[in-house]
CSV table of C-alpha atoms in Angstrom, one decimal:
chain,number,residue,atom,x,y,z
A,1,MET,CA,0.0,0.0,-0.1
A,2,ALA,CA,2.6,2.3,-0.2
A,3,LEU,CA,2.4,3.2,-3.4
A,4,PHE,CA,-1.1,4.2,-2.7
A,5,ARG,CA,0.1,6.4,-0.1
A,6,LYS,CA,2.4,8.0,-2.6
A,7,ALA,CA,-0.5,8.8,-5.0
A,8,GLU,CA,-2.5,10.5,-2.1
A,9,LYS,CA,0.1,12.6,-1.3
A,10,LEU,CA,0.7,13.6,-4.8
A,11,CYS,CA,-3.6,13.8,-5.1
A,12,GLY,CA,-3.4,17.3,-2.9
A,13,GLY,CA,-4.4,20.7,-4.6
A,14,GLU,CA,-7.3,22.5,-6.1
A,15,GLY,CA,-8.7,22.3,-9.9
A,16,LYS,CA,-6.7,19.1,-10.2
A,17,GLU,CA,-9.3,16.0,-10.5
A,18,SER,CA,-8.5,14.6,-13.8
A,19,MET,CA,-5.0,14.3,-12.4
A,20,HIS,CA,-5.9,12.5,-9.4
A,21,VAL,CA,-8.6,9.9,-11.0
A,22,ALA,CA,-5.3,9.1,-13.5
A,23,THR,CA,-2.9,8.8,-10.4
A,24,TYR,CA,-5.2,6.4,-8.6
A,25,ASN,CA,-5.8,4.2,-11.8
A,26,ALA,CA,-2.4,4.2,-12.3
A,27,VAL,CA,-2.1,2.7,-8.7
A,28,VAL,CA,-4.7,0.4,-9.5
A,29,HIS,CA,-3.7,-1.2,-12.4
A,30,GLY,CA,0.1,-1.3,-11.1
A,31,LEU,CA,-1.4,-2.9,-7.9
A,32,LEU,CA,-3.6,-5.8,-10.0
A,33,ILE,CA,-0.6,-6.3,-12.4
A,34,ASN,CA,1.2,-7.6,-9.2
A,35,GLY,CA,-1.5,-9.5,-8.0
A,36,GLN,CA,-2.7,-7.7,-5.6
A,37,ALA,CA,-6.3,-7.5,-6.1
A,38,ALA,CA,-7.4,-7.4,-2.6
A,39,ASP,CA,-5.2,-3.6,-2.1
A,40,ALA,CA,-6.4,-2.0,-5.7
A,41,GLU,CA,-10.0,-3.0,-4.8
A,42,ALA,CA,-9.2,-1.0,-1.1
A,43,ILE,CA,-8.3,2.0,-3.5
A,44,VAL,CA,-11.4,2.2,-5.2
A,45,ASP,CA,-13.6,1.8,-2.0
A,46,TYR,CA,-11.5,4.2,-0.6
A,47,MET,CA,-12.2,6.9,-3.4
A,48,LEU,CA,-16.0,5.6,-2.9
A,49,LYS,CA,-16.1,6.8,0.5
A,50,SER,CA,-13.8,9.6,0.4
A,51,THR,CA,-15.5,12.9,0.6
A,52,SER,CA,-13.2,15.0,-0.5
A,53,GLY,CA,-11.2,13.0,-3.1
A,54,PRO,CA,-12.2,11.9,-6.7
A,55,LYS,CA,-14.1,8.9,-7.4
A,56,PRO,CA,-13.7,6.2,-9.8
A,57,ASP,CA,-14.2,7.0,-13.5
A,58,THR,CA,-15.2,4.5,-16.1
A,59,ILE,CA,-11.4,3.6,-17.0
A,60,THR,CA,-10.9,2.5,-13.2
A,61,TYR,CA,-14.2,0.0,-13.6
A,62,ASN,CA,-12.8,-0.9,-16.8
A,63,THR,CA,-9.3,-1.7,-15.3
A,64,LEU,CA,-10.9,-4.1,-12.5
A,65,LEU,CA,-13.0,-5.7,-15.3
A,66,ARG,CA,-9.9,-6.8,-17.3
A,67,HIS,CA,-8.5,-7.9,-14.6
A,68,TYR,CA,-10.7,-10.3,-13.6
A,69,ALA,CA,-11.7,-11.3,-17.1
A,70,ARG,CA,-7.8,-12.4,-17.4
A,71,LYS,CA,-8.7,-14.9,-14.3
A,72,SER,CA,-11.6,-16.1,-15.8
A,73,ASP,CA,-13.4,-14.8,-12.5
A,74,ALA,CA,-17.1,-14.5,-13.8
A,75,ALA,CA,-18.2,-13.7,-10.3
A,76,ASN,CA,-16.3,-10.7,-9.4
A,77,PHE,CA,-16.2,-9.4,-13.6
A,78,VAL,CA,-20.1,-9.1,-12.8
A,79,ARG,CA,-20.1,-7.5,-9.7
A,80,ILE,CA,-17.4,-5.1,-10.8
A,81,LEU,CA,-20.0,-4.1,-13.8
A,82,GLN,CA,-23.0,-3.8,-11.5
A,83,ASN,CA,-20.7,-1.3,-9.5
A,84,LEU,CA,-20.1,0.1,-12.5
A,85,ALA,CA,-23.5,0.7,-13.6
A,86,SER,CA,-24.8,1.8,-10.7
A,87,SER,CA,-22.3,4.0,-10.0
A,88,GLY,CA,-24.1,6.5,-12.8
A,89,LEU,CA,-21.0,5.9,-15.0
A,90,GLU,CA,-21.7,5.4,-18.3
A,91,PRO,CA,-19.7,1.9,-20.0
A,92,ASP,CA,-17.6,3.0,-22.8
A,93,VAL,CA,-16.4,1.3,-26.2
A,94,TYR,CA,-13.6,-0.5,-23.5
A,95,THR,CA,-16.3,-1.9,-21.3
A,96,TYR,CA,-18.1,-3.8,-24.4
A,97,THR,CA,-15.2,-5.1,-25.8
A,98,THR,CA,-14.0,-6.2,-22.6
A,99,ILE,CA,-17.3,-8.1,-22.5
A,100,VAL,CA,-17.5,-9.3,-25.7
A,101,ASP,CA,-14.0,-11.0,-25.5
A,102,THR,CA,-14.3,-12.8,-22.3
A,103,LEU,CA,-17.3,-14.4,-23.5
A,104,LEU,CA,-16.6,-15.0,-27.4
A,105,GLN,CA,-13.1,-16.7,-26.1
A,106,SER,CA,-15.2,-19.1,-24.0
A,107,ASN,CA,-16.2,-20.5,-27.4
A,108,ARG,CA,-19.6,-20.9,-26.0
A,109,PRO,CA,-22.2,-21.2,-28.5
A,110,ASP,CA,-24.5,-19.2,-26.5
A,111,ALA,CA,-21.9,-16.6,-25.9
A,112,VAL,CA,-24.3,-13.7,-27.2
A,113,MET,CA,-27.2,-14.9,-25.4
A,114,ARG,CA,-24.7,-15.2,-21.8
A,115,MET,CA,-23.3,-11.5,-22.8
A,116,LEU,CA,-27.1,-10.4,-22.7
A,117,ASP,CA,-27.4,-12.1,-19.3
A,118,VAL,CA,-24.2,-10.5,-17.9
A,119,MET,CA,-25.6,-7.2,-18.7
A,120,GLU,CA,-29.1,-7.5,-17.6
A,121,THR,CA,-27.3,-9.4,-14.1
A,122,ALA,CA,-25.4,-6.0,-14.3
A,123,LYS,CA,-28.3,-3.9,-14.7
A,124,ILE,CA,-26.9,-1.9,-17.9
A,125,PRO,CA,-29.5,-0.5,-19.6
A,126,ALA,CA,-30.9,-2.7,-22.5
A,127,ASN,CA,-31.2,0.1,-25.7
A,128,THR,CA,-30.5,0.6,-29.0
A,129,ALA,CA,-26.8,2.5,-28.4
A,130,THR,CA,-25.8,-0.2,-26.0
A,131,TYR,CA,-26.4,-3.1,-29.1
A,132,THR,CA,-24.8,-0.7,-31.7
A,133,ALA,CA,-21.9,-0.5,-29.3
A,134,ILE,CA,-21.8,-4.4,-28.6
A,135,ILE,CA,-22.3,-5.4,-32.4
A,136,ASP,CA,-19.6,-2.9,-33.7
A,137,CYS,CA,-17.5,-5.0,-31.3
A,138,LEU,CA,-18.3,-7.9,-32.8
A,139,ILE,CA,-17.5,-6.9,-36.0
A,140,ARG,CA,-14.3,-5.4,-35.7
A,141,ARG,CA,-13.0,-9.0,-34.0
A,142,LYS,CA,-13.3,-10.0,-38.1
A,143,GLY,CA,-14.6,-13.3,-39.5
A,144,GLU,CA,-18.4,-15.0,-40.4
A,145,LYS,CA,-18.7,-16.3,-37.0
A,146,ASN,CA,-18.1,-13.3,-35.7
A,147,VAL,CA,-20.4,-11.4,-38.1
A,148,ARG,CA,-23.0,-14.3,-37.6
A,149,ALA,CA,-23.1,-13.7,-34.0
A,150,ALA,CA,-23.6,-9.6,-34.6
A,151,LEU,CA,-26.6,-10.2,-36.9
A,152,GLN,CA,-28.1,-12.5,-34.3
A,153,LEU,CA,-27.9,-10.0,-31.7
A,154,VAL,CA,-30.1,-7.5,-34.1
A,155,ASN,CA,-32.8,-10.3,-34.3
A,156,LYS,CA,-32.9,-10.2,-30.8
A,157,MET,CA,-33.1,-6.9,-29.8
A,158,GLU,CA,-35.9,-6.3,-32.2
A,159,ALA,CA,-37.7,-9.3,-30.7
A,160,ASP,CA,-37.2,-7.4,-27.4
A,161,GLY,CA,-38.5,-4.6,-29.2
A,162,ILE,CA,-35.4,-2.1,-29.4
A,163,PRO,CA,-35.2,-1.3,-32.9
A,164,ALA,CA,-32.2,-1.3,-35.2
A,165,ASN,CA,-31.3,2.2,-37.0
A,166,GLU,CA,-29.0,3.3,-39.3
A,167,VAL,CA,-26.6,3.4,-37.0
A,168,THR,CA,-26.3,0.2,-36.8
A,169,PHE,CA,-26.6,-1.3,-40.0
A,170,THR,CA,-24.2,0.9,-41.1
A,171,SER,CA,-21.6,-0.6,-38.5
A,172,LEU,CA,-22.3,-4.1,-40.0
A,173,LEU,CA,-21.6,-3.2,-43.0
A,174,ALA,CA,-18.4,-1.3,-42.4
A,175,GLY,CA,-17.1,-4.6,-41.0
A,176,VAL,CA,-18.2,-6.6,-43.2
A,177,SER,CA,-16.8,-4.5,-45.9
A,178,ARG,CA,-13.5,-4.2,-44.4
A,179,ASP,CA,-13.1,-7.9,-43.2
A,180,ASP,CA,-10.4,-9.1,-45.0
A,181,GLU,CA,-11.0,-12.8,-43.2
A,182,LEU,CA,-14.2,-12.8,-45.3
A,183,PRO,CA,-14.4,-14.7,-48.5
A,184,ALA,CA,-15.9,-12.2,-51.6
A,185,MET,CA,-18.6,-14.7,-51.6
A,186,VAL,CA,-19.7,-15.0,-48.0
A,187,GLN,CA,-19.0,-11.2,-48.1
A,188,LYS,CA,-21.0,-10.7,-50.6
A,189,GLN,CA,-24.2,-13.1,-49.2
A,190,LEU,CA,-23.8,-11.1,-45.9
A,191,VAL,CA,-23.4,-7.4,-47.7
A,192,ALA,CA,-26.6,-8.6,-49.7
A,193,GLU,CA,-28.3,-10.0,-46.1
A,194,ILE,CA,-27.5,-6.8,-44.3
A,195,MET,CA,-29.2,-4.8,-47.3
A,196,ALA,CA,-32.7,-7.0,-47.1
A,197,LYS,CA,-32.8,-5.7,-43.7
A,198,MET,CA,-32.3,-2.3,-44.1
A,199,THR,CA,-34.8,-2.7,-47.0
A,200,ALA,CA,-37.3,-4.9,-45.2
A,201,ARG,CA,-37.3,-1.7,-42.3
A,202,GLY,CA,-37.7,1.1,-44.8
A,203,MET,CA,-34.0,1.9,-44.7
A,204,GLU,CA,-32.7,3.6,-47.8
A,205,PRO,CA,-29.0,3.7,-48.7
A,206,ASN,CA,-27.2,6.7,-47.6
A,207,ARG,CA,-23.9,7.6,-48.7
A,208,VAL,CA,-21.8,6.5,-45.9
A,209,THR,CA,-23.8,2.7,-46.8
A,210,GLN,CA,-23.9,3.1,-50.5
A,211,ASN,CA,-19.6,3.1,-50.3
A,212,PHE,CA,-19.1,0.0,-48.1
A,213,LEU,CA,-21.4,-1.4,-50.5
A,214,LEU,CA,-19.2,-0.2,-52.9
A,215,LEU,CA,-16.0,-1.6,-51.1
A,216,ALA,CA,-17.5,-5.1,-51.0
A,217,ALA,CA,-18.6,-5.1,-54.4
A,218,LEU,CA,-15.2,-4.0,-55.8
A,219,LYS,CA,-13.2,-6.2,-53.4
A,220,ALA,CA,-15.1,-9.4,-55.2
A,221,ASP,CA,-12.4,-9.6,-57.5
A,222,SER,CA,-14.7,-10.8,-60.0
A,223,LYS,CA,-16.9,-9.7,-63.1
A,224,THR,CA,-19.9,-10.6,-61.2
A,225,GLY,CA,-18.9,-7.4,-58.5
A,226,ILE,CA,-17.7,-5.2,-61.0
A,227,ASP,CA,-20.7,-5.6,-62.2
A,228,GLN,CA,-22.7,-4.3,-59.4
A,229,ALA,CA,-20.3,-1.5,-58.3
A,230,MET,CA,-21.1,-0.6,-62.0
A,231,GLN,CA,-24.5,-0.8,-61.3
A,232,ILE,CA,-24.5,1.0,-57.7
A,233,TRP,CA,-22.6,4.0,-59.6
A,234,ARG,CA,-25.2,4.1,-62.4
A,235,GLU,CA,-28.5,4.0,-59.7
A,236,ALA,CA,-26.8,6.7,-58.4
A,237,ILE,CA,-26.2,9.5,-61.2
A,238,ALA,CA,-29.0,7.9,-62.6
A,239,GLU,CA,-31.1,9.5,-58.8
A,240,LYS,CA,-28.6,12.5,-58.6
A,241,GLY,CA,-28.6,13.2,-62.0
A,242,ASN,CA,-25.4,15.1,-61.8
A,243,PRO,CA,-22.5,13.7,-61.5
A,244,GLY,CA,-21.6,16.9,-59.1
A,245,HIS,CA,-24.2,15.7,-56.3
A,246,ILE,CA,-22.3,12.6,-56.2
A,247,PRO,CA,-19.6,12.4,-53.0
A,248,HIS,CA,-15.8,12.7,-54.0
A,249,THR,CA,-15.3,9.9,-51.3
A,250,THR,CA,-18.1,7.3,-54.0
A,251,TYR,CA,-16.0,8.4,-57.2
A,252,PHE,CA,-12.1,7.8,-55.2
A,253,ILE,CA,-13.4,4.4,-54.4
A,254,LEU,CA,-15.1,3.2,-57.5
A,255,LEU,CA,-12.0,4.8,-60.0
A,256,THR,CA,-9.4,3.2,-57.4
A,257,GLY,CA,-11.4,-0.2,-57.3
A,258,LEU,CA,-11.8,0.0,-61.3
A,259,ALA,CA,-7.6,0.6,-61.8
A,260,LYS,CA,-7.0,-1.8,-59.0
A,261,ASN,CA,-8.9,-4.6,-61.1
A,262,GLU,CA,-7.3,-3.5,-64.2
A,263,ARG,CA,-11.1,-2.6,-65.6
A,264,TYR,CA,-9.6,0.5,-67.6
A,265,ASP,CA,-12.7,0.1,-69.9
A,266,HIS,CA,-14.9,0.7,-67.0
A,267,VAL,CA,-12.5,3.5,-65.5
A,268,GLN,CA,-12.4,5.3,-69.0
A,269,GLU,CA,-16.3,5.2,-68.8
A,270,VAL,CA,-16.6,6.8,-65.9
A,271,MET,CA,-13.9,9.6,-66.4
A,272,GLU,CA,-16.1,10.4,-69.7
A,273,TYR,CA,-19.2,10.6,-68.0
A,274,ILE,CA,-17.4,13.6,-66.0
A,275,TYR,CA,-15.6,15.3,-68.5
A,276,ARG,CA,-18.9,15.0,-70.6
A,277,SER,CA,-21.2,16.6,-67.8
A,278,GLY,CA,-18.7,19.9,-67.3
A,279,TRP,CA,-18.2,18.8,-63.8
A,280,GLN,CA,-14.5,19.8,-62.2
A,281,PRO,CA,-13.6,17.3,-59.8
A,282,LYS,CA,-11.3,19.2,-57.0
A,283,GLY,CA,-8.2,17.7,-55.0
A,284,SER,CA,-7.4,14.1,-54.6
A,285,LEU,CA,-10.2,12.9,-57.0
A,286,GLU,CA,-8.7,15.5,-59.5
A,287,LYS,CA,-5.2,14.5,-59.1
A,288,LEU,CA,-6.5,10.8,-59.3
A,289,ILE,CA,-8.5,11.0,-62.8
A,290,LYS,CA,-4.9,12.9,-64.5
A,291,GLN,CA,-2.8,10.0,-62.9
A,292,LEU,CA,-5.4,7.0,-64.5
A,293,SER,CA,-5.6,8.9,-67.9
A,294,ARG,CA,-1.5,8.8,-68.2
A,295,GLU,CA,-1.5,5.3,-67.5
A,296,ILE,CA,-4.9,4.5,-70.2
A,297,ALA,CA,-2.9,6.7,-72.2
A,298,LEU,CA,0.3,4.5,-71.8
A,299,ARG,CA,-1.7,1.9,-72.9
A,300,GLY,CA,-2.9,3.0,-76.0
């Protein structure tokens, strides 16, 4: 506890609450690393009872959670979650990541349902924001199993009367589109499944979802994927009526993807459309078009 006494001395003075909390958290972390969980919890208890010092923050509880997760100590893990929820603090991304990692590493087939049970026991509110945060954590782990777990969670939340929103589905699309562990065919199927769910809920693809669809189609590295990407673009220009109304980012994704797949016929089609329209791209898109024009010229 000598470290604690030193930290206590450092915590004097006005207007330094942030430093106080950081100092206490560092001591708690150090004690846990050295196997002194009882002393670490004694410090947290002292912070809770103190009338003048700082209170534990989300980082304090996350530090304890990670420790008990590594020890596979389910009872103390749930207890700390309960303390976090009852303190009035909001769980953050690190909290949810710890919950997800802890349960999925157990390889239990009911890991997602068990995760929800743990959250319910800890009295963490079940709402769209909470579910979306967990879905995002699942998606970031990559792999079809985790995507399926995320989709299972969407079904569960809606069955419980908690609506998934555009942020939820955009998070799913982002994860699937960027997941380099997914085979192209599986990725295509998952994107189609997510889009079908959005359509069934009356959600129209926005600029962000459109870009993720493009990324997924171009990653497929096949004629079907390229055709799908071109179809997405053609539908966009038919809807907007002016190439300038389509974001630079969309053109950049499309042109770089087509060039990477050496589909210069389609690159030329897109660039000719831009030239004919009289629209003048700016910045990085303008540079890309000039570079691609030179490459096409060299190819004859």
